[in-house]
Coordinates of C-alpha atoms in Angstrom, one line a residue:
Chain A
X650 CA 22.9 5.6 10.8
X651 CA 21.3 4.8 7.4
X652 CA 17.9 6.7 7.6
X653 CA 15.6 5.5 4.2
X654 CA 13.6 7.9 3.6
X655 CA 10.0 8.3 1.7
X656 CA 9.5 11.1 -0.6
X657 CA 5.6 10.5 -1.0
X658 CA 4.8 11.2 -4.9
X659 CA 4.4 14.3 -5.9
X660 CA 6.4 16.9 -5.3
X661 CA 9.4 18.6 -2.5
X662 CA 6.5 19.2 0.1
X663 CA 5.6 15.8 0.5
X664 CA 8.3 14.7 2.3
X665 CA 7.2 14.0 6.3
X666 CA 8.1 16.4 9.2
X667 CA 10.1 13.5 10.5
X668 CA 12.0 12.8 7.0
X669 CA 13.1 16.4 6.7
X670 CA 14.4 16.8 9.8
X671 CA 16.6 14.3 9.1
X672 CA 18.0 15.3 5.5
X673 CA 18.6 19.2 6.6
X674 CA 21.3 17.1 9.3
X675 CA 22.3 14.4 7.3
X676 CA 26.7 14.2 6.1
X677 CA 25.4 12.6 2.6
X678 CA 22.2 12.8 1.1
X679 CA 21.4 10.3 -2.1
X680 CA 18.4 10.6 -4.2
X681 CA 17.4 6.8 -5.6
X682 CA 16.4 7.8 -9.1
X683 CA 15.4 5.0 -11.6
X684 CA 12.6 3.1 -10.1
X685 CA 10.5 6.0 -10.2
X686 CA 10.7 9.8 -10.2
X687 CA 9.0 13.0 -8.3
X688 CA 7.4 15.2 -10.5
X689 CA 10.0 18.1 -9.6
X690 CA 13.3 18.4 -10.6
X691 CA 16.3 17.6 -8.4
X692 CA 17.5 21.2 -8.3
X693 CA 14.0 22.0 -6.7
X694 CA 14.8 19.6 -3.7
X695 CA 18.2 21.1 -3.4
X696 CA 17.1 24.3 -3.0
X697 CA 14.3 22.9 -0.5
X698 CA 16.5 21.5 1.7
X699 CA 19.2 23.2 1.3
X700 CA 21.2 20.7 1.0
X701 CA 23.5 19.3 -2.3
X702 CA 21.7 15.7 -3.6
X703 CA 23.6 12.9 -4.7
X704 CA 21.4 10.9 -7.7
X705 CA 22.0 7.4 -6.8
X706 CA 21.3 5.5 -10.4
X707 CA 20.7 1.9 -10.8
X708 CA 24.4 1.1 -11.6
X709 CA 25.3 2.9 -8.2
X710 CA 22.8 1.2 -5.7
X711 CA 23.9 -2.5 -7.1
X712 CA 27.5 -1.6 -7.8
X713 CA 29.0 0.6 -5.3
X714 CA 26.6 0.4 -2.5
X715 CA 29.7 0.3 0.0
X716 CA 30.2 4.0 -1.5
X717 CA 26.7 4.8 -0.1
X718 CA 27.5 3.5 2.9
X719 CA 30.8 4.5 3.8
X720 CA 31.2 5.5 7.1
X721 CA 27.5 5.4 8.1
X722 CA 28.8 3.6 11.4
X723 CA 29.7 7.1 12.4
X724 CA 27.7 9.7 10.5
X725 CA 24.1 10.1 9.4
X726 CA 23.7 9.1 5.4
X727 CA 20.0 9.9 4.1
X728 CA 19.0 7.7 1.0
X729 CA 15.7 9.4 -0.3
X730 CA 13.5 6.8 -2.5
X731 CA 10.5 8.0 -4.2
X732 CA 7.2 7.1 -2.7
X733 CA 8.0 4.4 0.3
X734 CA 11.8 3.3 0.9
X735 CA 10.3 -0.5 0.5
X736 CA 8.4 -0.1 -2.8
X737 CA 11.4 -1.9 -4.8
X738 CA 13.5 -4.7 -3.7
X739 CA 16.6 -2.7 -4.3
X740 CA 16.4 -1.4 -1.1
X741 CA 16.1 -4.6 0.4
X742 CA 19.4 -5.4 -0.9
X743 CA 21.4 -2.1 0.6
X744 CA 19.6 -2.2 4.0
X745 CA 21.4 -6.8 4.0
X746 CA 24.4 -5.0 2.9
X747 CA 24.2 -2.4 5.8
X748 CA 23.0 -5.0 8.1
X749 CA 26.6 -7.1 7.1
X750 CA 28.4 -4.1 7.5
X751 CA 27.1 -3.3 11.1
X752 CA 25.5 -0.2 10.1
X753 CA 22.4 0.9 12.0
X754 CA 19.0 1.5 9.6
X755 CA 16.0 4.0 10.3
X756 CA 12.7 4.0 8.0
X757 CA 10.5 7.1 6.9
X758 CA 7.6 5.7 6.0
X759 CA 5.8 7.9 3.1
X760 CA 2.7 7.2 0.6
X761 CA 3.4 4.9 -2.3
X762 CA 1.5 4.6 -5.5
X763 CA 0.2 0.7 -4.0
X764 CA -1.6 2.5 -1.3
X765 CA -2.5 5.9 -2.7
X766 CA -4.3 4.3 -5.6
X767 CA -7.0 4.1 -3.2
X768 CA -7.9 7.6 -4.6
X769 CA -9.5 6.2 -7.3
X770 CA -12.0 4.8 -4.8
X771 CA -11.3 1.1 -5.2
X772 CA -11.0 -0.7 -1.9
X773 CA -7.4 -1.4 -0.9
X774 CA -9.3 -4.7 0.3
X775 CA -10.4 -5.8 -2.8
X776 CA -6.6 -5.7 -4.7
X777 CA -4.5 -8.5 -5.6
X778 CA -1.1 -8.8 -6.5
X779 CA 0.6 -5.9 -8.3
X780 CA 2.0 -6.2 -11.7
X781 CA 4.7 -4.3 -14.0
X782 CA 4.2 -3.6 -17.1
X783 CA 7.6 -3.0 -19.6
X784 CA 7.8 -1.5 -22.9
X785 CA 7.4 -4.2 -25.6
X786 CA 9.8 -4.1 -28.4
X787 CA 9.5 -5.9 -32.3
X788 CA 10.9 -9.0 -30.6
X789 CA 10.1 -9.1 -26.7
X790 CA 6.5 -9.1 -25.4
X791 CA 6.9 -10.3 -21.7
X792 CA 3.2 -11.8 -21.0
X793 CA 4.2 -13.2 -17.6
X794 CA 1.6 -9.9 -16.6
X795 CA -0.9 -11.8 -18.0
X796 CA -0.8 -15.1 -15.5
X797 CA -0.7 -12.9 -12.6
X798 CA -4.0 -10.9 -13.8
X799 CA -5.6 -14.1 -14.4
X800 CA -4.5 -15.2 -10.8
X801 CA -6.3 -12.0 -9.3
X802 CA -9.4 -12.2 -11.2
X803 CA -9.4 -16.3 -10.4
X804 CA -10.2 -15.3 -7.3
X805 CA -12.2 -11.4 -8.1
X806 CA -9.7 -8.9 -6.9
X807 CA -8.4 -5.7 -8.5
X808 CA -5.2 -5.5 -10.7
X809 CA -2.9 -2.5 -10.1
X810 CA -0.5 -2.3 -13.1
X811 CA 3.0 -0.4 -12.4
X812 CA 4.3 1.1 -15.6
X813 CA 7.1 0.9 -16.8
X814 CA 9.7 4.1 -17.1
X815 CA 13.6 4.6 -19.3
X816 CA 15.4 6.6 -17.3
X817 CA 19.4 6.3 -18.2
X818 CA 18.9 4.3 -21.0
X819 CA 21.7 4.1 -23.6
X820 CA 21.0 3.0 -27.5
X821 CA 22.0 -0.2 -28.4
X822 CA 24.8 1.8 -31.0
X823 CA 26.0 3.8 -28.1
X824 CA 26.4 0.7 -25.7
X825 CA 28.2 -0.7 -28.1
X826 CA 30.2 1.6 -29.0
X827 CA 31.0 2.6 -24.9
X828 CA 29.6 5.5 -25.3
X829 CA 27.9 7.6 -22.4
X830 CA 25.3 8.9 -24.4
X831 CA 21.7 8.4 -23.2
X832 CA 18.2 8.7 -24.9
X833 CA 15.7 10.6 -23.5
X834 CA 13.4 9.5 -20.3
X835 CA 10.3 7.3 -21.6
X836 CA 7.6 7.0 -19.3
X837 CA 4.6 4.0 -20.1
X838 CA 1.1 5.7 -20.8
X839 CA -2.0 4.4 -19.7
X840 CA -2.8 4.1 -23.6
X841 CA 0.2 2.1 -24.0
X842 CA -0.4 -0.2 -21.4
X843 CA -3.5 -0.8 -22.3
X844 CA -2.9 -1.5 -26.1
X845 CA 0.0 -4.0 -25.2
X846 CA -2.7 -5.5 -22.5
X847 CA -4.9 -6.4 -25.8
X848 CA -2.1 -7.1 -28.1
X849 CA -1.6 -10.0 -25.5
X850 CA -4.9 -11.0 -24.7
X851 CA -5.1 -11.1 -28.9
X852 CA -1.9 -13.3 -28.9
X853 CA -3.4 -15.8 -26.1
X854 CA -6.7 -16.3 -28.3
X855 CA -4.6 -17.6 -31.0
X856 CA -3.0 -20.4 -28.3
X857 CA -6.3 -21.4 -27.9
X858 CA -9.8 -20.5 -25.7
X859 CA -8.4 -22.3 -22.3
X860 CA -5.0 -19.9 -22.5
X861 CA -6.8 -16.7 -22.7
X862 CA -10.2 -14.6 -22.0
X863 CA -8.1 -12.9 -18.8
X864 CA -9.7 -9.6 -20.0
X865 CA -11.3 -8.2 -23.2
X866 CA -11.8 -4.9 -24.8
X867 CA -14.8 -4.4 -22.3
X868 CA -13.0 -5.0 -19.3
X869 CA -13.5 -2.2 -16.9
X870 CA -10.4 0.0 -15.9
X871 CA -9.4 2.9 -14.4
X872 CA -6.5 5.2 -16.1
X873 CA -4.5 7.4 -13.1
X874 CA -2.4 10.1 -13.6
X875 CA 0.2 11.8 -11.0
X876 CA -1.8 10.1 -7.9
X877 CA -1.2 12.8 -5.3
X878 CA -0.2 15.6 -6.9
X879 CA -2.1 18.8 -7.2
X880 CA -2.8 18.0 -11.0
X881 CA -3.7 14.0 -9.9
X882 CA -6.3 12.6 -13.5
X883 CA -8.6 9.5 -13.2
X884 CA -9.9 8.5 -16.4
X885 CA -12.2 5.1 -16.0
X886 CA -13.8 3.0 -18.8
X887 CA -12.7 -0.2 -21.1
X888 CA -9.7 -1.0 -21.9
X889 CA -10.7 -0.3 -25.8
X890 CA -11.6 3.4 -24.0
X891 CA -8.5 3.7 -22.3
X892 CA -5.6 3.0 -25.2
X893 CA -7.2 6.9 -26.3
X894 CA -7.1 8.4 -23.0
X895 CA -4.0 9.7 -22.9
X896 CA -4.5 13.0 -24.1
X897 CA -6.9 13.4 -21.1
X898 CA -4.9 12.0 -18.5
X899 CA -1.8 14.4 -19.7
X900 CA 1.7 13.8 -18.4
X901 CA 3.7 11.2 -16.2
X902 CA 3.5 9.5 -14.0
X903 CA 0.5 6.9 -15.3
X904 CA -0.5 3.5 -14.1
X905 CA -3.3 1.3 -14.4
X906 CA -6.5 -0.3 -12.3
X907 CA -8.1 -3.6 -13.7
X908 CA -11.3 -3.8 -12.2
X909 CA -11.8 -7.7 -10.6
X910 CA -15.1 -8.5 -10.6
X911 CA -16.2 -8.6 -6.8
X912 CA -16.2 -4.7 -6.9
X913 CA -19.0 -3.6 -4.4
X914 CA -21.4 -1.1 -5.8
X915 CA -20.1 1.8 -3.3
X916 CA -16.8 1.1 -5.7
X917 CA -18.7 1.6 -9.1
X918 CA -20.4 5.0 -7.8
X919 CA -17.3 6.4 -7.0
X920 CA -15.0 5.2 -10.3
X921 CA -17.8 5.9 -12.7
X922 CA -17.6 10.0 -11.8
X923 CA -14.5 9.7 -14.0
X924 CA -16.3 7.3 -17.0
X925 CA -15.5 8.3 -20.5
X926 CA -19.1 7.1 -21.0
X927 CA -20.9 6.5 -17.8
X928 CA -23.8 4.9 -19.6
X929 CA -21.7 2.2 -21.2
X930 CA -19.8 2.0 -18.0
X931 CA -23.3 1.6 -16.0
X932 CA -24.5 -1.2 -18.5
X933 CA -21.4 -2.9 -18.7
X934 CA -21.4 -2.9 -14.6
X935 CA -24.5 -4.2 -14.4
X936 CA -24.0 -6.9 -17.1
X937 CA -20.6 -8.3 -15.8
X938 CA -19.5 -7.1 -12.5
X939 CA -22.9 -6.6 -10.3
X940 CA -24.3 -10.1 -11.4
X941 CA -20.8 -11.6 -10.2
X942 CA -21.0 -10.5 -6.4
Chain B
X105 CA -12.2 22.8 -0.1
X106 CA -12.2 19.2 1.8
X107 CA -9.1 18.5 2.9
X108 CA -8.4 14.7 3.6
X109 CA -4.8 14.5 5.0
X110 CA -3.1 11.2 6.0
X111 CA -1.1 11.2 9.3
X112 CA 1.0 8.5 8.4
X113 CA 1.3 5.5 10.8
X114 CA 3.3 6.9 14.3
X115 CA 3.6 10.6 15.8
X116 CA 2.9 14.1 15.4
X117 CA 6.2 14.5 13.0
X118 CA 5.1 11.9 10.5
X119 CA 2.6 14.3 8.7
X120 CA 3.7 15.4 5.5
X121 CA 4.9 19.4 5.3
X122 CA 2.2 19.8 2.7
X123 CA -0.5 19.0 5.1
X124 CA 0.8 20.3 8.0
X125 CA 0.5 23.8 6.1
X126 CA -3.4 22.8 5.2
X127 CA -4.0 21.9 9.1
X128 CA -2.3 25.2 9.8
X129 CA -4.8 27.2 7.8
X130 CA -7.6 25.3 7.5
X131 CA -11.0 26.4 8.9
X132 CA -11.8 23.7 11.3
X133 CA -9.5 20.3 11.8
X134 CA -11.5 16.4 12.4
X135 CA -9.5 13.6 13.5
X136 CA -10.9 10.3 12.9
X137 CA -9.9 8.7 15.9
X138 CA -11.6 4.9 15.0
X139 CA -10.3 2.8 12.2
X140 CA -6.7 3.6 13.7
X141 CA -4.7 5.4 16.3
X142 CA -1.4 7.2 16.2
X143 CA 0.6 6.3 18.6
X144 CA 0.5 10.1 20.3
X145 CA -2.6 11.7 22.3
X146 CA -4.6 14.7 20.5
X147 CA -3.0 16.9 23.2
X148 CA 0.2 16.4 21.3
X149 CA -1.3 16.8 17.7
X150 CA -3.3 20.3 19.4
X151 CA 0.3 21.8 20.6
X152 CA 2.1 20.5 17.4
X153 CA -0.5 22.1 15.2
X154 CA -1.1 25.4 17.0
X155 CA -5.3 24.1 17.0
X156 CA -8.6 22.8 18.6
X157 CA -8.8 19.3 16.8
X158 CA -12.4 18.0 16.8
X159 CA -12.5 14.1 17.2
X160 CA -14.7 12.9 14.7
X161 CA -15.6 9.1 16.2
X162 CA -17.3 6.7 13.7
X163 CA -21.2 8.4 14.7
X164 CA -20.3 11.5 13.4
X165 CA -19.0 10.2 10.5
X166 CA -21.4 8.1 9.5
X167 CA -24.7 10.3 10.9
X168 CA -23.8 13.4 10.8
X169 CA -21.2 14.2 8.1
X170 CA -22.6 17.0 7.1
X171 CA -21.7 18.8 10.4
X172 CA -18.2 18.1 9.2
X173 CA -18.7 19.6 5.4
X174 CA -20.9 22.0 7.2
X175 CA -20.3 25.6 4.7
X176 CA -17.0 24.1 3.3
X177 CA -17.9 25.2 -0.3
X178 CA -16.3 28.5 1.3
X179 CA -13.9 27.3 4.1
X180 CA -11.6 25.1 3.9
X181 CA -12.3 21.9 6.4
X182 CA -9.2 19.0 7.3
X183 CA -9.8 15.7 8.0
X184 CA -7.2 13.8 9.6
X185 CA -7.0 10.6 9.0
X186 CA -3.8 7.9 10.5
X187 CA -2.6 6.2 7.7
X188 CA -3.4 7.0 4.5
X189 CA -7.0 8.7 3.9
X190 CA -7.8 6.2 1.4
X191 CA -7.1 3.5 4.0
X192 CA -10.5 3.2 5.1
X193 CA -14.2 2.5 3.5
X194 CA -16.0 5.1 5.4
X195 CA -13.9 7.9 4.1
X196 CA -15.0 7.1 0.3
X197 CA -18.4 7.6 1.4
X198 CA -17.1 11.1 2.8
X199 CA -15.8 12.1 -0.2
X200 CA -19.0 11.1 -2.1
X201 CA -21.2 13.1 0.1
X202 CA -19.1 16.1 -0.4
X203 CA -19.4 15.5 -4.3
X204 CA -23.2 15.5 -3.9
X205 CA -22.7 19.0 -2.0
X206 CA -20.0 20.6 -4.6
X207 CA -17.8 20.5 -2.6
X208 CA -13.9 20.5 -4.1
X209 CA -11.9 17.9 -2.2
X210 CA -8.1 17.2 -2.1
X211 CA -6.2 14.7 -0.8
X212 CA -3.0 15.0 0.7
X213 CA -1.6 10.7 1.1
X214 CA 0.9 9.3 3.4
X215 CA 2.1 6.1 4.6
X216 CA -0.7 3.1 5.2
X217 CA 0.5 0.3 7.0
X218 CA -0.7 -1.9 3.9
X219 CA 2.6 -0.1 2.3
X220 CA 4.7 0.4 5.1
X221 CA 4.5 -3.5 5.6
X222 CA 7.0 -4.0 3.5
X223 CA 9.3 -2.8 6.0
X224 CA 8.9 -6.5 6.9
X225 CA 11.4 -7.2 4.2
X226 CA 8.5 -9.3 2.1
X227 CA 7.9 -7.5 -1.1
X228 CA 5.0 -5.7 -1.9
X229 CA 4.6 -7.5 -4.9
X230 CA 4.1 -10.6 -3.6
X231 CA 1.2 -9.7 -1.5
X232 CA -2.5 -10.3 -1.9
X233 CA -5.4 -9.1 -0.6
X234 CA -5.6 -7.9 3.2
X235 CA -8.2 -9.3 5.5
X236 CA -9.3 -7.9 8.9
X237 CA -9.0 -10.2 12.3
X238 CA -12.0 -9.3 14.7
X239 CA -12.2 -10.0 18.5
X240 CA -13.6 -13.6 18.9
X241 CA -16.8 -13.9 21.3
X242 CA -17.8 -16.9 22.9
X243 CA -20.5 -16.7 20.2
X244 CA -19.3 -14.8 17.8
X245 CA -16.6 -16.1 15.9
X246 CA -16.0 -14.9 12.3
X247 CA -14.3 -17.0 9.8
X248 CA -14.4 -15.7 6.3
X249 CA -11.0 -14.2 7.0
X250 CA -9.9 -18.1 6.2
X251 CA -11.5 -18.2 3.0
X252 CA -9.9 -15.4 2.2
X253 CA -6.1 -16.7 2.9
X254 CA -7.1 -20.3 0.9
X255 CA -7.7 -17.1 -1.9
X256 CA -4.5 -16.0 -1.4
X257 CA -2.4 -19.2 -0.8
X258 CA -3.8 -20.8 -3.6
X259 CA -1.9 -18.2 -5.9
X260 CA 1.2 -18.1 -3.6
X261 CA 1.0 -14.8 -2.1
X262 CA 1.8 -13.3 1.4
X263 CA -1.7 -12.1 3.4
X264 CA -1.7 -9.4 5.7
X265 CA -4.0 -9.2 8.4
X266 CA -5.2 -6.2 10.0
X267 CA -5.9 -6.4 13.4
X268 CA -9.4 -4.9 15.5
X269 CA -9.3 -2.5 17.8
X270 CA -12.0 -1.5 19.6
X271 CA -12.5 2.4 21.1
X272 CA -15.4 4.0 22.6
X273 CA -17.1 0.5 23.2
X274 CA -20.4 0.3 25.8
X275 CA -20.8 -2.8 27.7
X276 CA -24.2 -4.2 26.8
X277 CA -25.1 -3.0 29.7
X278 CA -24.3 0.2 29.8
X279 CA -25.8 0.2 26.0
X280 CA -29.2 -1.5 26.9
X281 CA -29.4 1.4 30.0
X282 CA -28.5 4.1 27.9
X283 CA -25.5 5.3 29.7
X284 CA -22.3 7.0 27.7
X285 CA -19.7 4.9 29.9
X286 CA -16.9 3.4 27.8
X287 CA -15.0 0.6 27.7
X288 CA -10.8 0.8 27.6
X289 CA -9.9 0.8 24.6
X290 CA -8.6 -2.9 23.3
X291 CA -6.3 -3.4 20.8
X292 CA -5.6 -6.6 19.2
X293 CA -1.8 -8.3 19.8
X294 CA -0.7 -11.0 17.4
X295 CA -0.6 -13.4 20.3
X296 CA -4.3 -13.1 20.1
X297 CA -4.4 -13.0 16.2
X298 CA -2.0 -16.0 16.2
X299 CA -4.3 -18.3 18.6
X300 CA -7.7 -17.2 17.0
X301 CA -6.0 -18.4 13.4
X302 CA -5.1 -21.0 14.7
X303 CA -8.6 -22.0 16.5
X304 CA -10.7 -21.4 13.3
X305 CA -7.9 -24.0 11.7
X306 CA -9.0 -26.6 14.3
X307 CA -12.8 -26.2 13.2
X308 CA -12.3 -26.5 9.7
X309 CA -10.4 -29.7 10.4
X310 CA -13.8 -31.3 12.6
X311 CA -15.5 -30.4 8.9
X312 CA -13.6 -32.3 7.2
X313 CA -10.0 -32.8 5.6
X314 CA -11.5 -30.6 1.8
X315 CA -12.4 -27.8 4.3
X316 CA -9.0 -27.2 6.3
X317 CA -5.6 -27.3 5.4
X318 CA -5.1 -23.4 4.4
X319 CA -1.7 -22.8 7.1
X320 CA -0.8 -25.1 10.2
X321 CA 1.1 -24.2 13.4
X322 CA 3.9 -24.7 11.4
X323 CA 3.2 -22.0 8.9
X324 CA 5.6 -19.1 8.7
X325 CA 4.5 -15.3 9.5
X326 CA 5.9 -12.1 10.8
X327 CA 4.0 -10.1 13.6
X328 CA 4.8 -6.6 13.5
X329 CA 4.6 -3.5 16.2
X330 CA 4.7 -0.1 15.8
X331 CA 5.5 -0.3 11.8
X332 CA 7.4 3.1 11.1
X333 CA 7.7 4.5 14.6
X334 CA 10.7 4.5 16.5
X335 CA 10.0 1.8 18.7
X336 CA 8.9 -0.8 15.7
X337 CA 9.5 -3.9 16.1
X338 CA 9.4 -7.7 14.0
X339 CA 9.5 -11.2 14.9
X340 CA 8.8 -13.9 12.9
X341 CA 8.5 -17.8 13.5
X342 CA 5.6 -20.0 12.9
X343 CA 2.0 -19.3 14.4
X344 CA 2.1 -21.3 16.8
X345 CA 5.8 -19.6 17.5
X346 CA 3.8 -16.4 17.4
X347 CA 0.9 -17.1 19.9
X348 CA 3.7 -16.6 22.5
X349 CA 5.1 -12.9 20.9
X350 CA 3.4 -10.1 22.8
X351 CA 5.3 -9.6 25.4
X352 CA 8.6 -9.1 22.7
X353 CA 6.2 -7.4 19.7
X354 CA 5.5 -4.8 23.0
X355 CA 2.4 -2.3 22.4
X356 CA -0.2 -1.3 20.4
X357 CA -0.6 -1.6 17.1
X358 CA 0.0 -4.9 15.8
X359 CA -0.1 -6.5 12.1
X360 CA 0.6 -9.9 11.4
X361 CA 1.6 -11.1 8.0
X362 CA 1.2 -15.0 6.7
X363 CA 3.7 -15.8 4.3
X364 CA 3.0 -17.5 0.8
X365 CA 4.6 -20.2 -0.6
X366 CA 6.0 -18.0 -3.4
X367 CA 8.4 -16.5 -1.0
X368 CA 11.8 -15.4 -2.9
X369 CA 15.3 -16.8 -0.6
X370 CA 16.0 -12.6 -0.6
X371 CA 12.8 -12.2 1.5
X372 CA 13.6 -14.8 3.9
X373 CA 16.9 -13.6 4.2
X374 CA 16.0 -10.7 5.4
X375 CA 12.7 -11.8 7.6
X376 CA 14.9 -14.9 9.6
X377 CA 16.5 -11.8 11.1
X378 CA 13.7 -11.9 13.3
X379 CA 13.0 -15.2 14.3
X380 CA 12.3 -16.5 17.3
X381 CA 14.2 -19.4 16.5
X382 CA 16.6 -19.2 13.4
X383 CA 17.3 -22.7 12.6
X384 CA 13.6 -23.8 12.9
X385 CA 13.0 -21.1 10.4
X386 CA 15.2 -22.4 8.1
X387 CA 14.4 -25.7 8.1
X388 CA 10.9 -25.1 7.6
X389 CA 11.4 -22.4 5.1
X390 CA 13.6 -25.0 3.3
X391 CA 11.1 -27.7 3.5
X392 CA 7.7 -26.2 3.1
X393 CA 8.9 -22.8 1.0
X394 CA 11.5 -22.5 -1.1
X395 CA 10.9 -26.0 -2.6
X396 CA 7.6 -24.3 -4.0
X397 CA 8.9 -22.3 -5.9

């Protein structure tokens, strides 16, 4: 059996009942570890479940998924995922591969950041699509973010941005040069997303009025930190607000709320507890989201 | 402390291990027993946990919350909730009544069936916002779920509905003479879900051709049971394919999800799996789907 397990968010204890039951019986455990991360080390799991963990990287899952599965017709193979097993269509592609190969599957449901970002009080309801956001470089700005935003707010609904993270990521020198040497993990801040989110709005403008106006420094947002985790940070405001809240908000894992205009009051109250400025937040409520409804 | 612990979707085992060691200590343990329903009996949760748990049904939550946060400044209170405790609407308004008290709250998430859906094999990111199916009377008979799939079909994306269910109902006239008799509990199937779509279509059509048009008997969906219990179970076809489910889809609780034209071939792949009728799939996913893209 291939049993794909949740992890939840945060840390070893979030794991289900269920879910580690199964890993302390498992032959082979795998720990998927490049969509997103826990916020404890894998030596910290090992020692949970006493088990050894086998970090599954990108190249592994799309390369030698066969590897994963060998032999899962006969013995129990665990594949832990971070958050929910169906947060990234990766895992869509090894449970067809397992389905070709015969090979029974089991979920563990857990929490993932698209439903836990309900803690910031926003209605689950109210959200639209989700979008990533990647780290723009001198020459590539991908602004295909941008459409799906305006495609939410077209029709009022909340954004939830996914950020995105480097882990395993060689140097263009050391790639070239075949060499196994990688940089350090990079993980998008709220203040980065939120500056490239303007740099595009910014580019837009210059395309013309009809391409752009999505969102403005005004826009109301909400910054989230660690969702889940005993350390879990909201920080809510504009988006001008947010590109300095990162020093508040403190360490990884970040994402990002855009506020769609049919936000019910009930909403507000509970977001503007974590205002950088609850007066400006109140007046620019009132002004561009309560008039809306 | 407030303690606001997601159950997660199926039985006793789903909870994480971090709030199973909050219900464990915890002062006095609620169960809100009427947005959603494991699929276990309190009797089972009681033995499991080692406790008395309190149901807390949607009066006591909304009238008398503070019997709930009664003195938990001091103690520390849980409050179940299935799914994820952000799930719901009512349990923000929990949270802000606690605030108003000083009261510390955490939360402890899990798995929400508007994450676990993508067990279905349709990716998360392609979904927009979830509406709510209620029982249809013969004079009440809702329809703003519609306008809120045209929302989401415009834009391409999948919709999921969330189906009622109905606990601790009183006939009207067991209400208008004041007696505590309840009803069964109902829960809704997808058959039901599939037909009442499916009427609402008809009536937009009789108001003209500009009103109606927003998914056919032809269009495609999956109908879920059970998402993340052992017993879970998919089929997908069209509606009108789907008015004719139950009796497969089995048992309490269903979802149904409407697909969106801007389905990608991996998430048919994986959702014809389940189809009632594989080459009718096909064909119309072929015809009406992929040629959107």
């Amino acid at each position: 059996m291939l049993y794909l397990i949740g992890l939840g968010l945060s840390d070893e204890t979030d794991i289900t009942v269920k879910g580690l039951a199964i890993v302390k019986k498992a032959s082979r455990v795998y720990l998927e570890a490049y969509t997103s991360i826990l916020l404890v080390d894998k030596s910290i799991l090992e020692q949970y479940y006493g088990r050894e963990v086998i970090i599954a990287d990108r190249e592994m899952v799309e390369s030698a998924s066969d590897d994963i599965l060998h032999d899962a017709q006969n013995v129990d193979v665990a594949f832990l995922v971070v958050g929910d097993p169906f947060g990234a269509t990766t895992h869509t592609d090894l449970v067809l591969r397992a389905r070709s190969l015969n090979i029974p599957i089991s979920t563990v449901p857990n929490a993932s950041i698209m439903s836990a970002i309900g803690a910031t009080g926003l209605q689950l309801y109210n959200f639209g699509q989700t979008v990533s956001m990647v780290f723009f470089t001198d020459t590539w700005k991908p602004a295909s973010f941008y459409d799906r935003i305006r495609e939410n707010r077209s029709i009022g609904l909340h954004t939830l941005i996914l950020l995105d993270i480097k882990v395993k990521e060689q140097s263009l020198e050391n790639m070239a040069r075949g060499r196994r040497v990688y940089e350090e993990p990079r993980y998008m801040t709220v203040g980065q997303c939120a500056t490239q989110m303007l740099e595009i709005e910014e580019v837009k403008r210059g395309e013309g009025q009809d391409q752009a106006g999505v969102f403005t420094e005004e826009s109301l947002a909400v910054g989230v930190a660690r969702v889940g985790g005993s350390t879990e940070k909201f920080v809510s405001g504009t988006l001008k607000q947010l590109c300095d809240a990162d020093e508040e908000l403190g360490g990884p894992l970040h994402s990002l709320v855009l506020l769609g205009r049919r936000t019910h009051e009930l909403e507000s109250d509970y977001v503007r507890e974590f205002a950088v400025d609850k007066e400006g937040w109140d007046m620019i409520w009132k002004r561009d989201y309560a008039a809306q409804q």
